[in-house]
mmCIF file of the C-alpha atoms, coordinates in Angstrom:
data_MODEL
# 
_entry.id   MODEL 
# 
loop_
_atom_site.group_PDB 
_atom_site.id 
_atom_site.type_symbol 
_atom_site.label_atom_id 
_atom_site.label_alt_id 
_atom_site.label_comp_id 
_atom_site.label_asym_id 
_atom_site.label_entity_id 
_atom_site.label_seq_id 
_atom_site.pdbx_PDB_ins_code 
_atom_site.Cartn_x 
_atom_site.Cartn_y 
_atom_site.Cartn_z 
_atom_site.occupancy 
_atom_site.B_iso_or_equiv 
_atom_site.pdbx_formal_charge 
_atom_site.auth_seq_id 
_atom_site.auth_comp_id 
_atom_site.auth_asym_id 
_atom_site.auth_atom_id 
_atom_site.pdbx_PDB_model_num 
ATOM 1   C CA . UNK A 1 1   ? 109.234 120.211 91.765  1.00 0.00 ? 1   UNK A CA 1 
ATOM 2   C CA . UNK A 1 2   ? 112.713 122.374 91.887  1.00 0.00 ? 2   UNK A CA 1 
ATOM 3   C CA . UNK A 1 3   ? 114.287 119.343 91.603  1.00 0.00 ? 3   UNK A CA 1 
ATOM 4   C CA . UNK A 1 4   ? 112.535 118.512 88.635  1.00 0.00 ? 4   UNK A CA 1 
ATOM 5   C CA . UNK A 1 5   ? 112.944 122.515 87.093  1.00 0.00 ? 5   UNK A CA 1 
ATOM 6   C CA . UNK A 1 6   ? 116.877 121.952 87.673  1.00 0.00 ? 6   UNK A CA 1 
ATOM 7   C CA . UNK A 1 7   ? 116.810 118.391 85.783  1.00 0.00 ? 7   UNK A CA 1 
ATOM 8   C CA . UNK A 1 8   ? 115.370 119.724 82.561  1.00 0.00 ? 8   UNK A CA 1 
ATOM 9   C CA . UNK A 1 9   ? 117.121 123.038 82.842  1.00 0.00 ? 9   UNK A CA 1 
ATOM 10  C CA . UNK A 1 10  ? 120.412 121.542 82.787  1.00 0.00 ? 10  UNK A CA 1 
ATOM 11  C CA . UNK A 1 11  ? 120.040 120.305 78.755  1.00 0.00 ? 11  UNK A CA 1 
ATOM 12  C CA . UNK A 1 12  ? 120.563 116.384 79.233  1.00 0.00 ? 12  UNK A CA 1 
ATOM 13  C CA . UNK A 1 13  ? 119.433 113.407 78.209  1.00 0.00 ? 13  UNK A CA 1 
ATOM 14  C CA . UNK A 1 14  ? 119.053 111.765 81.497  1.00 0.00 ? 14  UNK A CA 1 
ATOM 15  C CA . UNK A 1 15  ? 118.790 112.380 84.729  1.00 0.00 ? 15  UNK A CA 1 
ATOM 16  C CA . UNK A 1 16  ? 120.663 109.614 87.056  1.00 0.00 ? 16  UNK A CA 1 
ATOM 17  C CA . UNK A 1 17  ? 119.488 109.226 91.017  1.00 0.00 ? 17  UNK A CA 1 
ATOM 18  C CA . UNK A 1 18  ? 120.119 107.563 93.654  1.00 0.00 ? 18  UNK A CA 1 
ATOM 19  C CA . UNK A 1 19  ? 117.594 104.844 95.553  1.00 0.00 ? 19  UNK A CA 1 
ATOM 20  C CA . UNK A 1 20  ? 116.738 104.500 98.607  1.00 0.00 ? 20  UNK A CA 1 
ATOM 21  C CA . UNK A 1 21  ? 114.157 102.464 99.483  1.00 0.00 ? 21  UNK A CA 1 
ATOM 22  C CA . UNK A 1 22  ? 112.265 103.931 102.103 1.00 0.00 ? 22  UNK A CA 1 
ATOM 23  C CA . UNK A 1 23  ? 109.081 102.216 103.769 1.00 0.00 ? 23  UNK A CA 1 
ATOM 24  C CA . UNK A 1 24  ? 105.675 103.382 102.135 1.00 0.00 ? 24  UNK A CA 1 
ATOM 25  C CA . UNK A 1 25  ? 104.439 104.961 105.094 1.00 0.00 ? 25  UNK A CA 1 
ATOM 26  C CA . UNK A 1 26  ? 107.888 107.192 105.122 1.00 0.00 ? 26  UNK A CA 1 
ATOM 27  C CA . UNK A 1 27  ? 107.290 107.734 101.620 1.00 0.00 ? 27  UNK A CA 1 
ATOM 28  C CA . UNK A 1 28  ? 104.168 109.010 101.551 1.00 0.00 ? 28  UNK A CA 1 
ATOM 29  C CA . UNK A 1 29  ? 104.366 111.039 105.219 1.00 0.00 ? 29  UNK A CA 1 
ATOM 30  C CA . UNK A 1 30  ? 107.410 112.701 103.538 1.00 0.00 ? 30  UNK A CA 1 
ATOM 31  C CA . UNK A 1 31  ? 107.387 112.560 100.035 1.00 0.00 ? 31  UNK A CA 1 
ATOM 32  C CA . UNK A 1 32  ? 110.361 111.189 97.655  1.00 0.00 ? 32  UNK A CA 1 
ATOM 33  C CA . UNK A 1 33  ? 112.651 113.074 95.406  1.00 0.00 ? 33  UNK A CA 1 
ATOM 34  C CA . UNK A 1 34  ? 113.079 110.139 93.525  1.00 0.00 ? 34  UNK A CA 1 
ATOM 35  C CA . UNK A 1 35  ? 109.073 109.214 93.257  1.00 0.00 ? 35  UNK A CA 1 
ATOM 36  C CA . UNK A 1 36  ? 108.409 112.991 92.324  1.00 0.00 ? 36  UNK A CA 1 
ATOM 37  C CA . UNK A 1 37  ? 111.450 112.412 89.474  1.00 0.00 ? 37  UNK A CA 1 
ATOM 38  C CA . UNK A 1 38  ? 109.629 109.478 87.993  1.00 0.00 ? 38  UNK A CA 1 
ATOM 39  C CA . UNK A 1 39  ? 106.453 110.714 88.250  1.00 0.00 ? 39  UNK A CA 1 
ATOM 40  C CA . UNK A 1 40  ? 106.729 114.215 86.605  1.00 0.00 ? 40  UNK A CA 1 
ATOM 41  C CA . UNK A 1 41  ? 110.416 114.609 84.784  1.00 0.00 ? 41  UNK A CA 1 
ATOM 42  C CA . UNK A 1 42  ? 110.513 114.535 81.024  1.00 0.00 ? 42  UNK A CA 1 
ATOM 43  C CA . UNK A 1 43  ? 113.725 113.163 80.942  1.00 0.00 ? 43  UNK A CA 1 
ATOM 44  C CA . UNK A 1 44  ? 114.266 109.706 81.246  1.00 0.00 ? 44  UNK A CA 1 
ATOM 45  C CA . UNK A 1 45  ? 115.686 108.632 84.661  1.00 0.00 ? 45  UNK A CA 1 
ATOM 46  C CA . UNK A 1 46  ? 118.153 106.387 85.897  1.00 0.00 ? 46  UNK A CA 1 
ATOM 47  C CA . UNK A 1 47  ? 117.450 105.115 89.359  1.00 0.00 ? 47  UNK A CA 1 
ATOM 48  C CA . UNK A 1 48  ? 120.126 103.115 90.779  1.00 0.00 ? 48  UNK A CA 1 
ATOM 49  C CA . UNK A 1 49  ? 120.215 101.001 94.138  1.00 0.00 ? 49  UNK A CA 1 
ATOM 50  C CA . UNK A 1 50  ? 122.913 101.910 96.413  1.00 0.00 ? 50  UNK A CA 1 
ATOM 51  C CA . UNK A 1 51  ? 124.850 98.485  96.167  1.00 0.00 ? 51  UNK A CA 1 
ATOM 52  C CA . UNK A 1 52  ? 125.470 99.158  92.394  1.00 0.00 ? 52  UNK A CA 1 
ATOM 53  C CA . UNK A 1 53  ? 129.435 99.810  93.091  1.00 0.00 ? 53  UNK A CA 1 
ATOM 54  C CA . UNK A 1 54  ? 130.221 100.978 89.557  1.00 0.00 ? 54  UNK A CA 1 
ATOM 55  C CA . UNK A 1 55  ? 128.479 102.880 87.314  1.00 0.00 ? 55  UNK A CA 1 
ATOM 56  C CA . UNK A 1 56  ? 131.013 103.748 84.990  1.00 0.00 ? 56  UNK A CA 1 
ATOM 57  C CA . UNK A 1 57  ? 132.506 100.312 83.913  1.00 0.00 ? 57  UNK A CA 1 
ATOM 58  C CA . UNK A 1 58  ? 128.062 99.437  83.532  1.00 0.00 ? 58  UNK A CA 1 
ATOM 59  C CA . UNK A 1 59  ? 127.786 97.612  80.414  1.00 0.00 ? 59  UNK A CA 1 
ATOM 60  C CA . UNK A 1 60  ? 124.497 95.479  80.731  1.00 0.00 ? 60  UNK A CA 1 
ATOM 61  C CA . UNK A 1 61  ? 124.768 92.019  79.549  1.00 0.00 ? 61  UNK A CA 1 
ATOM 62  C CA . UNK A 1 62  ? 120.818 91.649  79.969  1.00 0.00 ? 62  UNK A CA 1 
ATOM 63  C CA . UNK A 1 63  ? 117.922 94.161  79.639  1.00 0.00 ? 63  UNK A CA 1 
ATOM 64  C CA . UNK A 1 64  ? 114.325 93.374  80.924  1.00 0.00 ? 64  UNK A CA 1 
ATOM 65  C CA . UNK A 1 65  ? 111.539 95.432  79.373  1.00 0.00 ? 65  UNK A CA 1 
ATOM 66  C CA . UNK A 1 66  ? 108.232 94.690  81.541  1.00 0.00 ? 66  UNK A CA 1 
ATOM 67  C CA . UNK A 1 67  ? 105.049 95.441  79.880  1.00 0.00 ? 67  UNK A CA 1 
ATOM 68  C CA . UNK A 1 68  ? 106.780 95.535  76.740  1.00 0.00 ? 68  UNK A CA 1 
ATOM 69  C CA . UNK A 1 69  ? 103.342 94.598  74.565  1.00 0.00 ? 69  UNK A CA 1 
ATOM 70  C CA . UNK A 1 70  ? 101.546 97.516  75.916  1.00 0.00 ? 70  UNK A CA 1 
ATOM 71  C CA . UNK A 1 71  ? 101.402 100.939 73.642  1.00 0.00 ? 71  UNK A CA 1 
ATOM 72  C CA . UNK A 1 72  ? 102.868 103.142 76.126  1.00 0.00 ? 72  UNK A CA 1 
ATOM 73  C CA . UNK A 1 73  ? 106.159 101.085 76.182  1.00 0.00 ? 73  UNK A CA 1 
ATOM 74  C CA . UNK A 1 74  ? 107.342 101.389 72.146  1.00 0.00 ? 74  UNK A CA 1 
ATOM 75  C CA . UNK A 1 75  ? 109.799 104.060 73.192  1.00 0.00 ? 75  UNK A CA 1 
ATOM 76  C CA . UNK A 1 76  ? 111.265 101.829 76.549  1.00 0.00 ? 76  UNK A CA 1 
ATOM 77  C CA . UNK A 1 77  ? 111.021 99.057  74.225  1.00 0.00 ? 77  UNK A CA 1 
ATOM 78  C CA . UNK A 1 78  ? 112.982 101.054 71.320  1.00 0.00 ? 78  UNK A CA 1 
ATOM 79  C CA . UNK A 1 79  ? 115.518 102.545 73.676  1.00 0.00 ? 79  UNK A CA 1 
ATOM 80  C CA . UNK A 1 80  ? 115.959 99.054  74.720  1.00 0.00 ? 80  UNK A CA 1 
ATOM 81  C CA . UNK A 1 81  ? 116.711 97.531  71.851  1.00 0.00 ? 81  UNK A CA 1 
ATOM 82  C CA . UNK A 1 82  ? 119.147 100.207 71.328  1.00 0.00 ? 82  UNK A CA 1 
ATOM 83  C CA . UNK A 1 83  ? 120.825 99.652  74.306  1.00 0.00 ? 83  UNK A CA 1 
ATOM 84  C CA . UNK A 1 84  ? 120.859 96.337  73.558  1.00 0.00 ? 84  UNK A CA 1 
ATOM 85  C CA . UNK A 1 85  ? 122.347 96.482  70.350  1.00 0.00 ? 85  UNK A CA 1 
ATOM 86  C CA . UNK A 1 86  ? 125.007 98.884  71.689  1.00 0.00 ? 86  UNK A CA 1 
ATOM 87  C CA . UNK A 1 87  ? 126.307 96.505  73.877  1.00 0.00 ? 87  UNK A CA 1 
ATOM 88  C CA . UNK A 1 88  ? 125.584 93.388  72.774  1.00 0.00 ? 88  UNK A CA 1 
ATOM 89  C CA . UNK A 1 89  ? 122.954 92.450  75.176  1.00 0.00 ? 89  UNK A CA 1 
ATOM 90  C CA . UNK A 1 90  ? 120.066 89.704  75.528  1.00 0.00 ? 90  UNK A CA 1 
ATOM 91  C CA . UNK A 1 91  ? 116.824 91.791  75.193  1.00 0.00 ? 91  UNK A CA 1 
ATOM 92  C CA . UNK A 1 92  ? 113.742 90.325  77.255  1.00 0.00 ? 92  UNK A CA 1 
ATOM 93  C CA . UNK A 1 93  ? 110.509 91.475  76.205  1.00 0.00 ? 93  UNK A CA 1 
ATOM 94  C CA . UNK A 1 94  ? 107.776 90.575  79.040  1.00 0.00 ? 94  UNK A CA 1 
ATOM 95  C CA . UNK A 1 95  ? 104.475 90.818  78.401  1.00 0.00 ? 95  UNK A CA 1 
ATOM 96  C CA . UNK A 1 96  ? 101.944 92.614  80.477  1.00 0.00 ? 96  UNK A CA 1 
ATOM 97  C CA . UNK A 1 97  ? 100.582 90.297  82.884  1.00 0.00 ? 97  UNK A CA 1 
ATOM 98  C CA . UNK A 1 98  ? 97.067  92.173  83.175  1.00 0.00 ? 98  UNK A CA 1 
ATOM 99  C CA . UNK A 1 99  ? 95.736  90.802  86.032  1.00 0.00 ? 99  UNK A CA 1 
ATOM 100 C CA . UNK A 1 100 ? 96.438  93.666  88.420  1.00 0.00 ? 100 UNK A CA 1 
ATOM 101 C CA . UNK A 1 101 ? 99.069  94.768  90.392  1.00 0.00 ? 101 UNK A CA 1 
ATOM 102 C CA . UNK A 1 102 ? 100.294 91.716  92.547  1.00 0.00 ? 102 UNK A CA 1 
ATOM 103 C CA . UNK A 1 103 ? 100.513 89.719  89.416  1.00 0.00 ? 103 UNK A CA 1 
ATOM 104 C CA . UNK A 1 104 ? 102.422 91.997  87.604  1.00 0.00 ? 104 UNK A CA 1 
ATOM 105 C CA . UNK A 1 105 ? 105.054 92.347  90.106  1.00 0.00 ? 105 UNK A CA 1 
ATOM 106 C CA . UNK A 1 106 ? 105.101 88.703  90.800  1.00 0.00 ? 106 UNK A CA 1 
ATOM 107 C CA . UNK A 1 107 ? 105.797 87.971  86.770  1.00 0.00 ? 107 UNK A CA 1 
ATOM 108 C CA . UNK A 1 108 ? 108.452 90.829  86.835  1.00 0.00 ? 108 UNK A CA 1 
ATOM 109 C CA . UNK A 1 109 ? 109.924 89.156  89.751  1.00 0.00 ? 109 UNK A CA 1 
ATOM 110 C CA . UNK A 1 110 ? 109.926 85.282  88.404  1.00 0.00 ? 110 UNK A CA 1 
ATOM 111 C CA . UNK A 1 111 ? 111.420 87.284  85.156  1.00 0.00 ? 111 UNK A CA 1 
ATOM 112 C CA . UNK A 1 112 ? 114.668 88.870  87.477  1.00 0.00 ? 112 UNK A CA 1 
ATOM 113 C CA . UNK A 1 113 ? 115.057 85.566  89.057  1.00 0.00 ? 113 UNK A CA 1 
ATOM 114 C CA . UNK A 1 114 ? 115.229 83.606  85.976  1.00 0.00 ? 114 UNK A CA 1 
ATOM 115 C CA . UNK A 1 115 ? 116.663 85.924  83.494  1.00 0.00 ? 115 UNK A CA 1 
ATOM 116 C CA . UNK A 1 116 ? 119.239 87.972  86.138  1.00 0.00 ? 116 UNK A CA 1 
ATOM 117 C CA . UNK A 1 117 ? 119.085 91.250  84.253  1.00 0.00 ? 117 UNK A CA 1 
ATOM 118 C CA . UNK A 1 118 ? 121.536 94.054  84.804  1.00 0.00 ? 118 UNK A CA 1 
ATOM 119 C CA . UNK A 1 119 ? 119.000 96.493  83.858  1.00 0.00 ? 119 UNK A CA 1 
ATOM 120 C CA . UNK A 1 120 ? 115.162 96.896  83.906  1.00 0.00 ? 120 UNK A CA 1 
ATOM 121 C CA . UNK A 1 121 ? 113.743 99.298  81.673  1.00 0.00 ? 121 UNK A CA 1 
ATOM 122 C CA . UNK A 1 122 ? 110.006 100.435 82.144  1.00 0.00 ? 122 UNK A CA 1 
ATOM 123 C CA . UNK A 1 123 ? 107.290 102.969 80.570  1.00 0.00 ? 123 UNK A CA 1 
ATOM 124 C CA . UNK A 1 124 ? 105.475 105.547 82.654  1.00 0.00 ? 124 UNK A CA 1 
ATOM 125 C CA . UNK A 1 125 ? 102.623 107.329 81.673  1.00 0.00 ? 125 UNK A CA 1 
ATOM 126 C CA . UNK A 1 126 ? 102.913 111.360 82.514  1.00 0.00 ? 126 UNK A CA 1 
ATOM 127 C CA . UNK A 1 127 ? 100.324 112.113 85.106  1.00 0.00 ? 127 UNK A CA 1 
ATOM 128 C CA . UNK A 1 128 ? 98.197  115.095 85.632  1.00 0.00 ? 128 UNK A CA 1 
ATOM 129 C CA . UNK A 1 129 ? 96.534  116.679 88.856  1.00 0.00 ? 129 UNK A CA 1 
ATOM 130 C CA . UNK A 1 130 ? 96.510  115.526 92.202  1.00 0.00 ? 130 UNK A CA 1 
ATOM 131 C CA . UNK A 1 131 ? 98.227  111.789 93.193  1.00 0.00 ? 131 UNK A CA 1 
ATOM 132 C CA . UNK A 1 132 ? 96.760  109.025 95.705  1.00 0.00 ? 132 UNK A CA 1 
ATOM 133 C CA . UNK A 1 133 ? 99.342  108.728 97.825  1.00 0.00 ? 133 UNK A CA 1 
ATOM 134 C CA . UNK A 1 134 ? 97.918  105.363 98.789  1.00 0.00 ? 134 UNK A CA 1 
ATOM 135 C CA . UNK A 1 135 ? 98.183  104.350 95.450  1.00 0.00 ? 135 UNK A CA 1 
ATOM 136 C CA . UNK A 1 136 ? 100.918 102.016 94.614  1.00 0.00 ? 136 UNK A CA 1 
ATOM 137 C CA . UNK A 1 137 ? 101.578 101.207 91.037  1.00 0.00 ? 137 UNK A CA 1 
ATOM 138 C CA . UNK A 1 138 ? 104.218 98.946  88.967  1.00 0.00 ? 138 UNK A CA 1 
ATOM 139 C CA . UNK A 1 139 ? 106.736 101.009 88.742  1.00 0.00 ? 139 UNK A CA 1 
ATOM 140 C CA . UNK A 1 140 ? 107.162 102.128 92.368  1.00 0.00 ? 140 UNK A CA 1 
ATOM 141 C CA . UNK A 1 141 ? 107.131 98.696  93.244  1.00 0.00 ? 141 UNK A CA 1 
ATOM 142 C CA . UNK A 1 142 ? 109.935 97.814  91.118  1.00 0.00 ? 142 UNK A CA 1 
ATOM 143 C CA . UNK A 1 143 ? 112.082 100.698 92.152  1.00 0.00 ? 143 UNK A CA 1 
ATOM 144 C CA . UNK A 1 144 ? 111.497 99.880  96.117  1.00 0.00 ? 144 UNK A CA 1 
ATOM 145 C CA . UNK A 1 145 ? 112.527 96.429  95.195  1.00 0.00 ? 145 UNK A CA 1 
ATOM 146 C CA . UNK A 1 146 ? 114.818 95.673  92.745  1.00 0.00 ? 146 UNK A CA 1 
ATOM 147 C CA . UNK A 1 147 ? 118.330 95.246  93.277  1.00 0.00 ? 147 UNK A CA 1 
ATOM 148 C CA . UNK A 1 148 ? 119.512 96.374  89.509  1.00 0.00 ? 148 UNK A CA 1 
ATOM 149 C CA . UNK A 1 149 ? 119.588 99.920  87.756  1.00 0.00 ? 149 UNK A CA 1 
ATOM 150 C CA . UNK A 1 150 ? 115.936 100.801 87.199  1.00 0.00 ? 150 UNK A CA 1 
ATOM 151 C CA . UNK A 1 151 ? 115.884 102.578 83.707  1.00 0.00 ? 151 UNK A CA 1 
ATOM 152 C CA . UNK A 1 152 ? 112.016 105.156 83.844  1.00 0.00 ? 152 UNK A CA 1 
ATOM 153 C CA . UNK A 1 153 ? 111.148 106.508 80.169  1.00 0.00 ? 153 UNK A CA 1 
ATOM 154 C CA . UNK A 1 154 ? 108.148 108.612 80.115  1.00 0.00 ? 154 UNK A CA 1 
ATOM 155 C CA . UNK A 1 155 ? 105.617 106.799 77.243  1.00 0.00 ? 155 UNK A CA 1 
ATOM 156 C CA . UNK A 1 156 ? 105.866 110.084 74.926  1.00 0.00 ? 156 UNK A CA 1 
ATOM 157 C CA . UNK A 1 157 ? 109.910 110.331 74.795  1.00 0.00 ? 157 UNK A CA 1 
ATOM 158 C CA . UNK A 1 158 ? 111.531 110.223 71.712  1.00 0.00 ? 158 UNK A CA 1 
ATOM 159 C CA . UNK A 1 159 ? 115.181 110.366 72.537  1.00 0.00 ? 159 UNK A CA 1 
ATOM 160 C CA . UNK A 1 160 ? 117.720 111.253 69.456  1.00 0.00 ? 160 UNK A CA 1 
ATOM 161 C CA . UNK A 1 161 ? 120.715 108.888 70.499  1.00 0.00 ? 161 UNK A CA 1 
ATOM 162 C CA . UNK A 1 162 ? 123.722 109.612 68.372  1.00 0.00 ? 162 UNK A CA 1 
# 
């Protein structure tokens, strides 16, 4: 939660962290910065694996939007596109496979394999009250496994860009 107060106090348009991937019963014995920053920052958030060397020379050649035909991901799919356009990038729009979790992450992963993305960007719904920390959704999935930049924009952000 601090880390979360600091992030939005600081006035900037996204938040950049670190991953990890830590074993799920680590993760939910312990807790994760990075799963609390998903879950609850406004800001849209950056999560990048360890192995990706340089971050300032990034210039994405291929974005992946997962879920893009559901409503919650227009603004993922919009910053997307813009991201896309900026740097002259192949946009991939997959749909929602809607058959439950394993599914979903299998079609994301057939989509990485044959589309090699340098960046996945996904929606997240803001959630309120307690969470089921034996819950695993999309998104956490992704983030343990993917070996890209993980791009997080909350459903609801509308993100002025120049």
């Amino acid at each position: 939660e601090e880390a979360v107060s600091f992030a939005e106090g600081l006035g900037v348009d996204l938040v950049v962290i670190g991953n990890r991937p830590t074993e799920k019963i680590h993760r939910i014995l312990n807790g994760s910065i990075r799963d609390e920053m998903v879950r609850t920052c406004a800001l849209p958030i950056l999560v990048a694996n360890a192995r990706w060397a340089r971050p300032v020379d990034f210039r994405p050649r291929c974005i992946l939007v997962p879920g893009a035909d559901l409503p919650a991901a227009k603004h993922a799919k919009q910053f997307a596109a813009d991201l896309a356009d900026d740097f002259a990038a192949k946009l991939i729009l997959l749909p929602a496979a809607h058959n439950g979790l394993r599914e979903e992450t299998d079609a994301i992963d057939r989509a990485v394999h044959e589309h090699r993305p340098d960046l996945i960007v996904m929606a997240r719904t803001q959630r309120h009250g307690l969470r089921n920390p034996f819950a695993t959704d999309v998104i956490e999935r992704v983030l343990q496994e993917a070996h890209v930049p993980v791009l997080v924009v909350r459903a609801v952000d509308i993100i002025e860009r120049r």
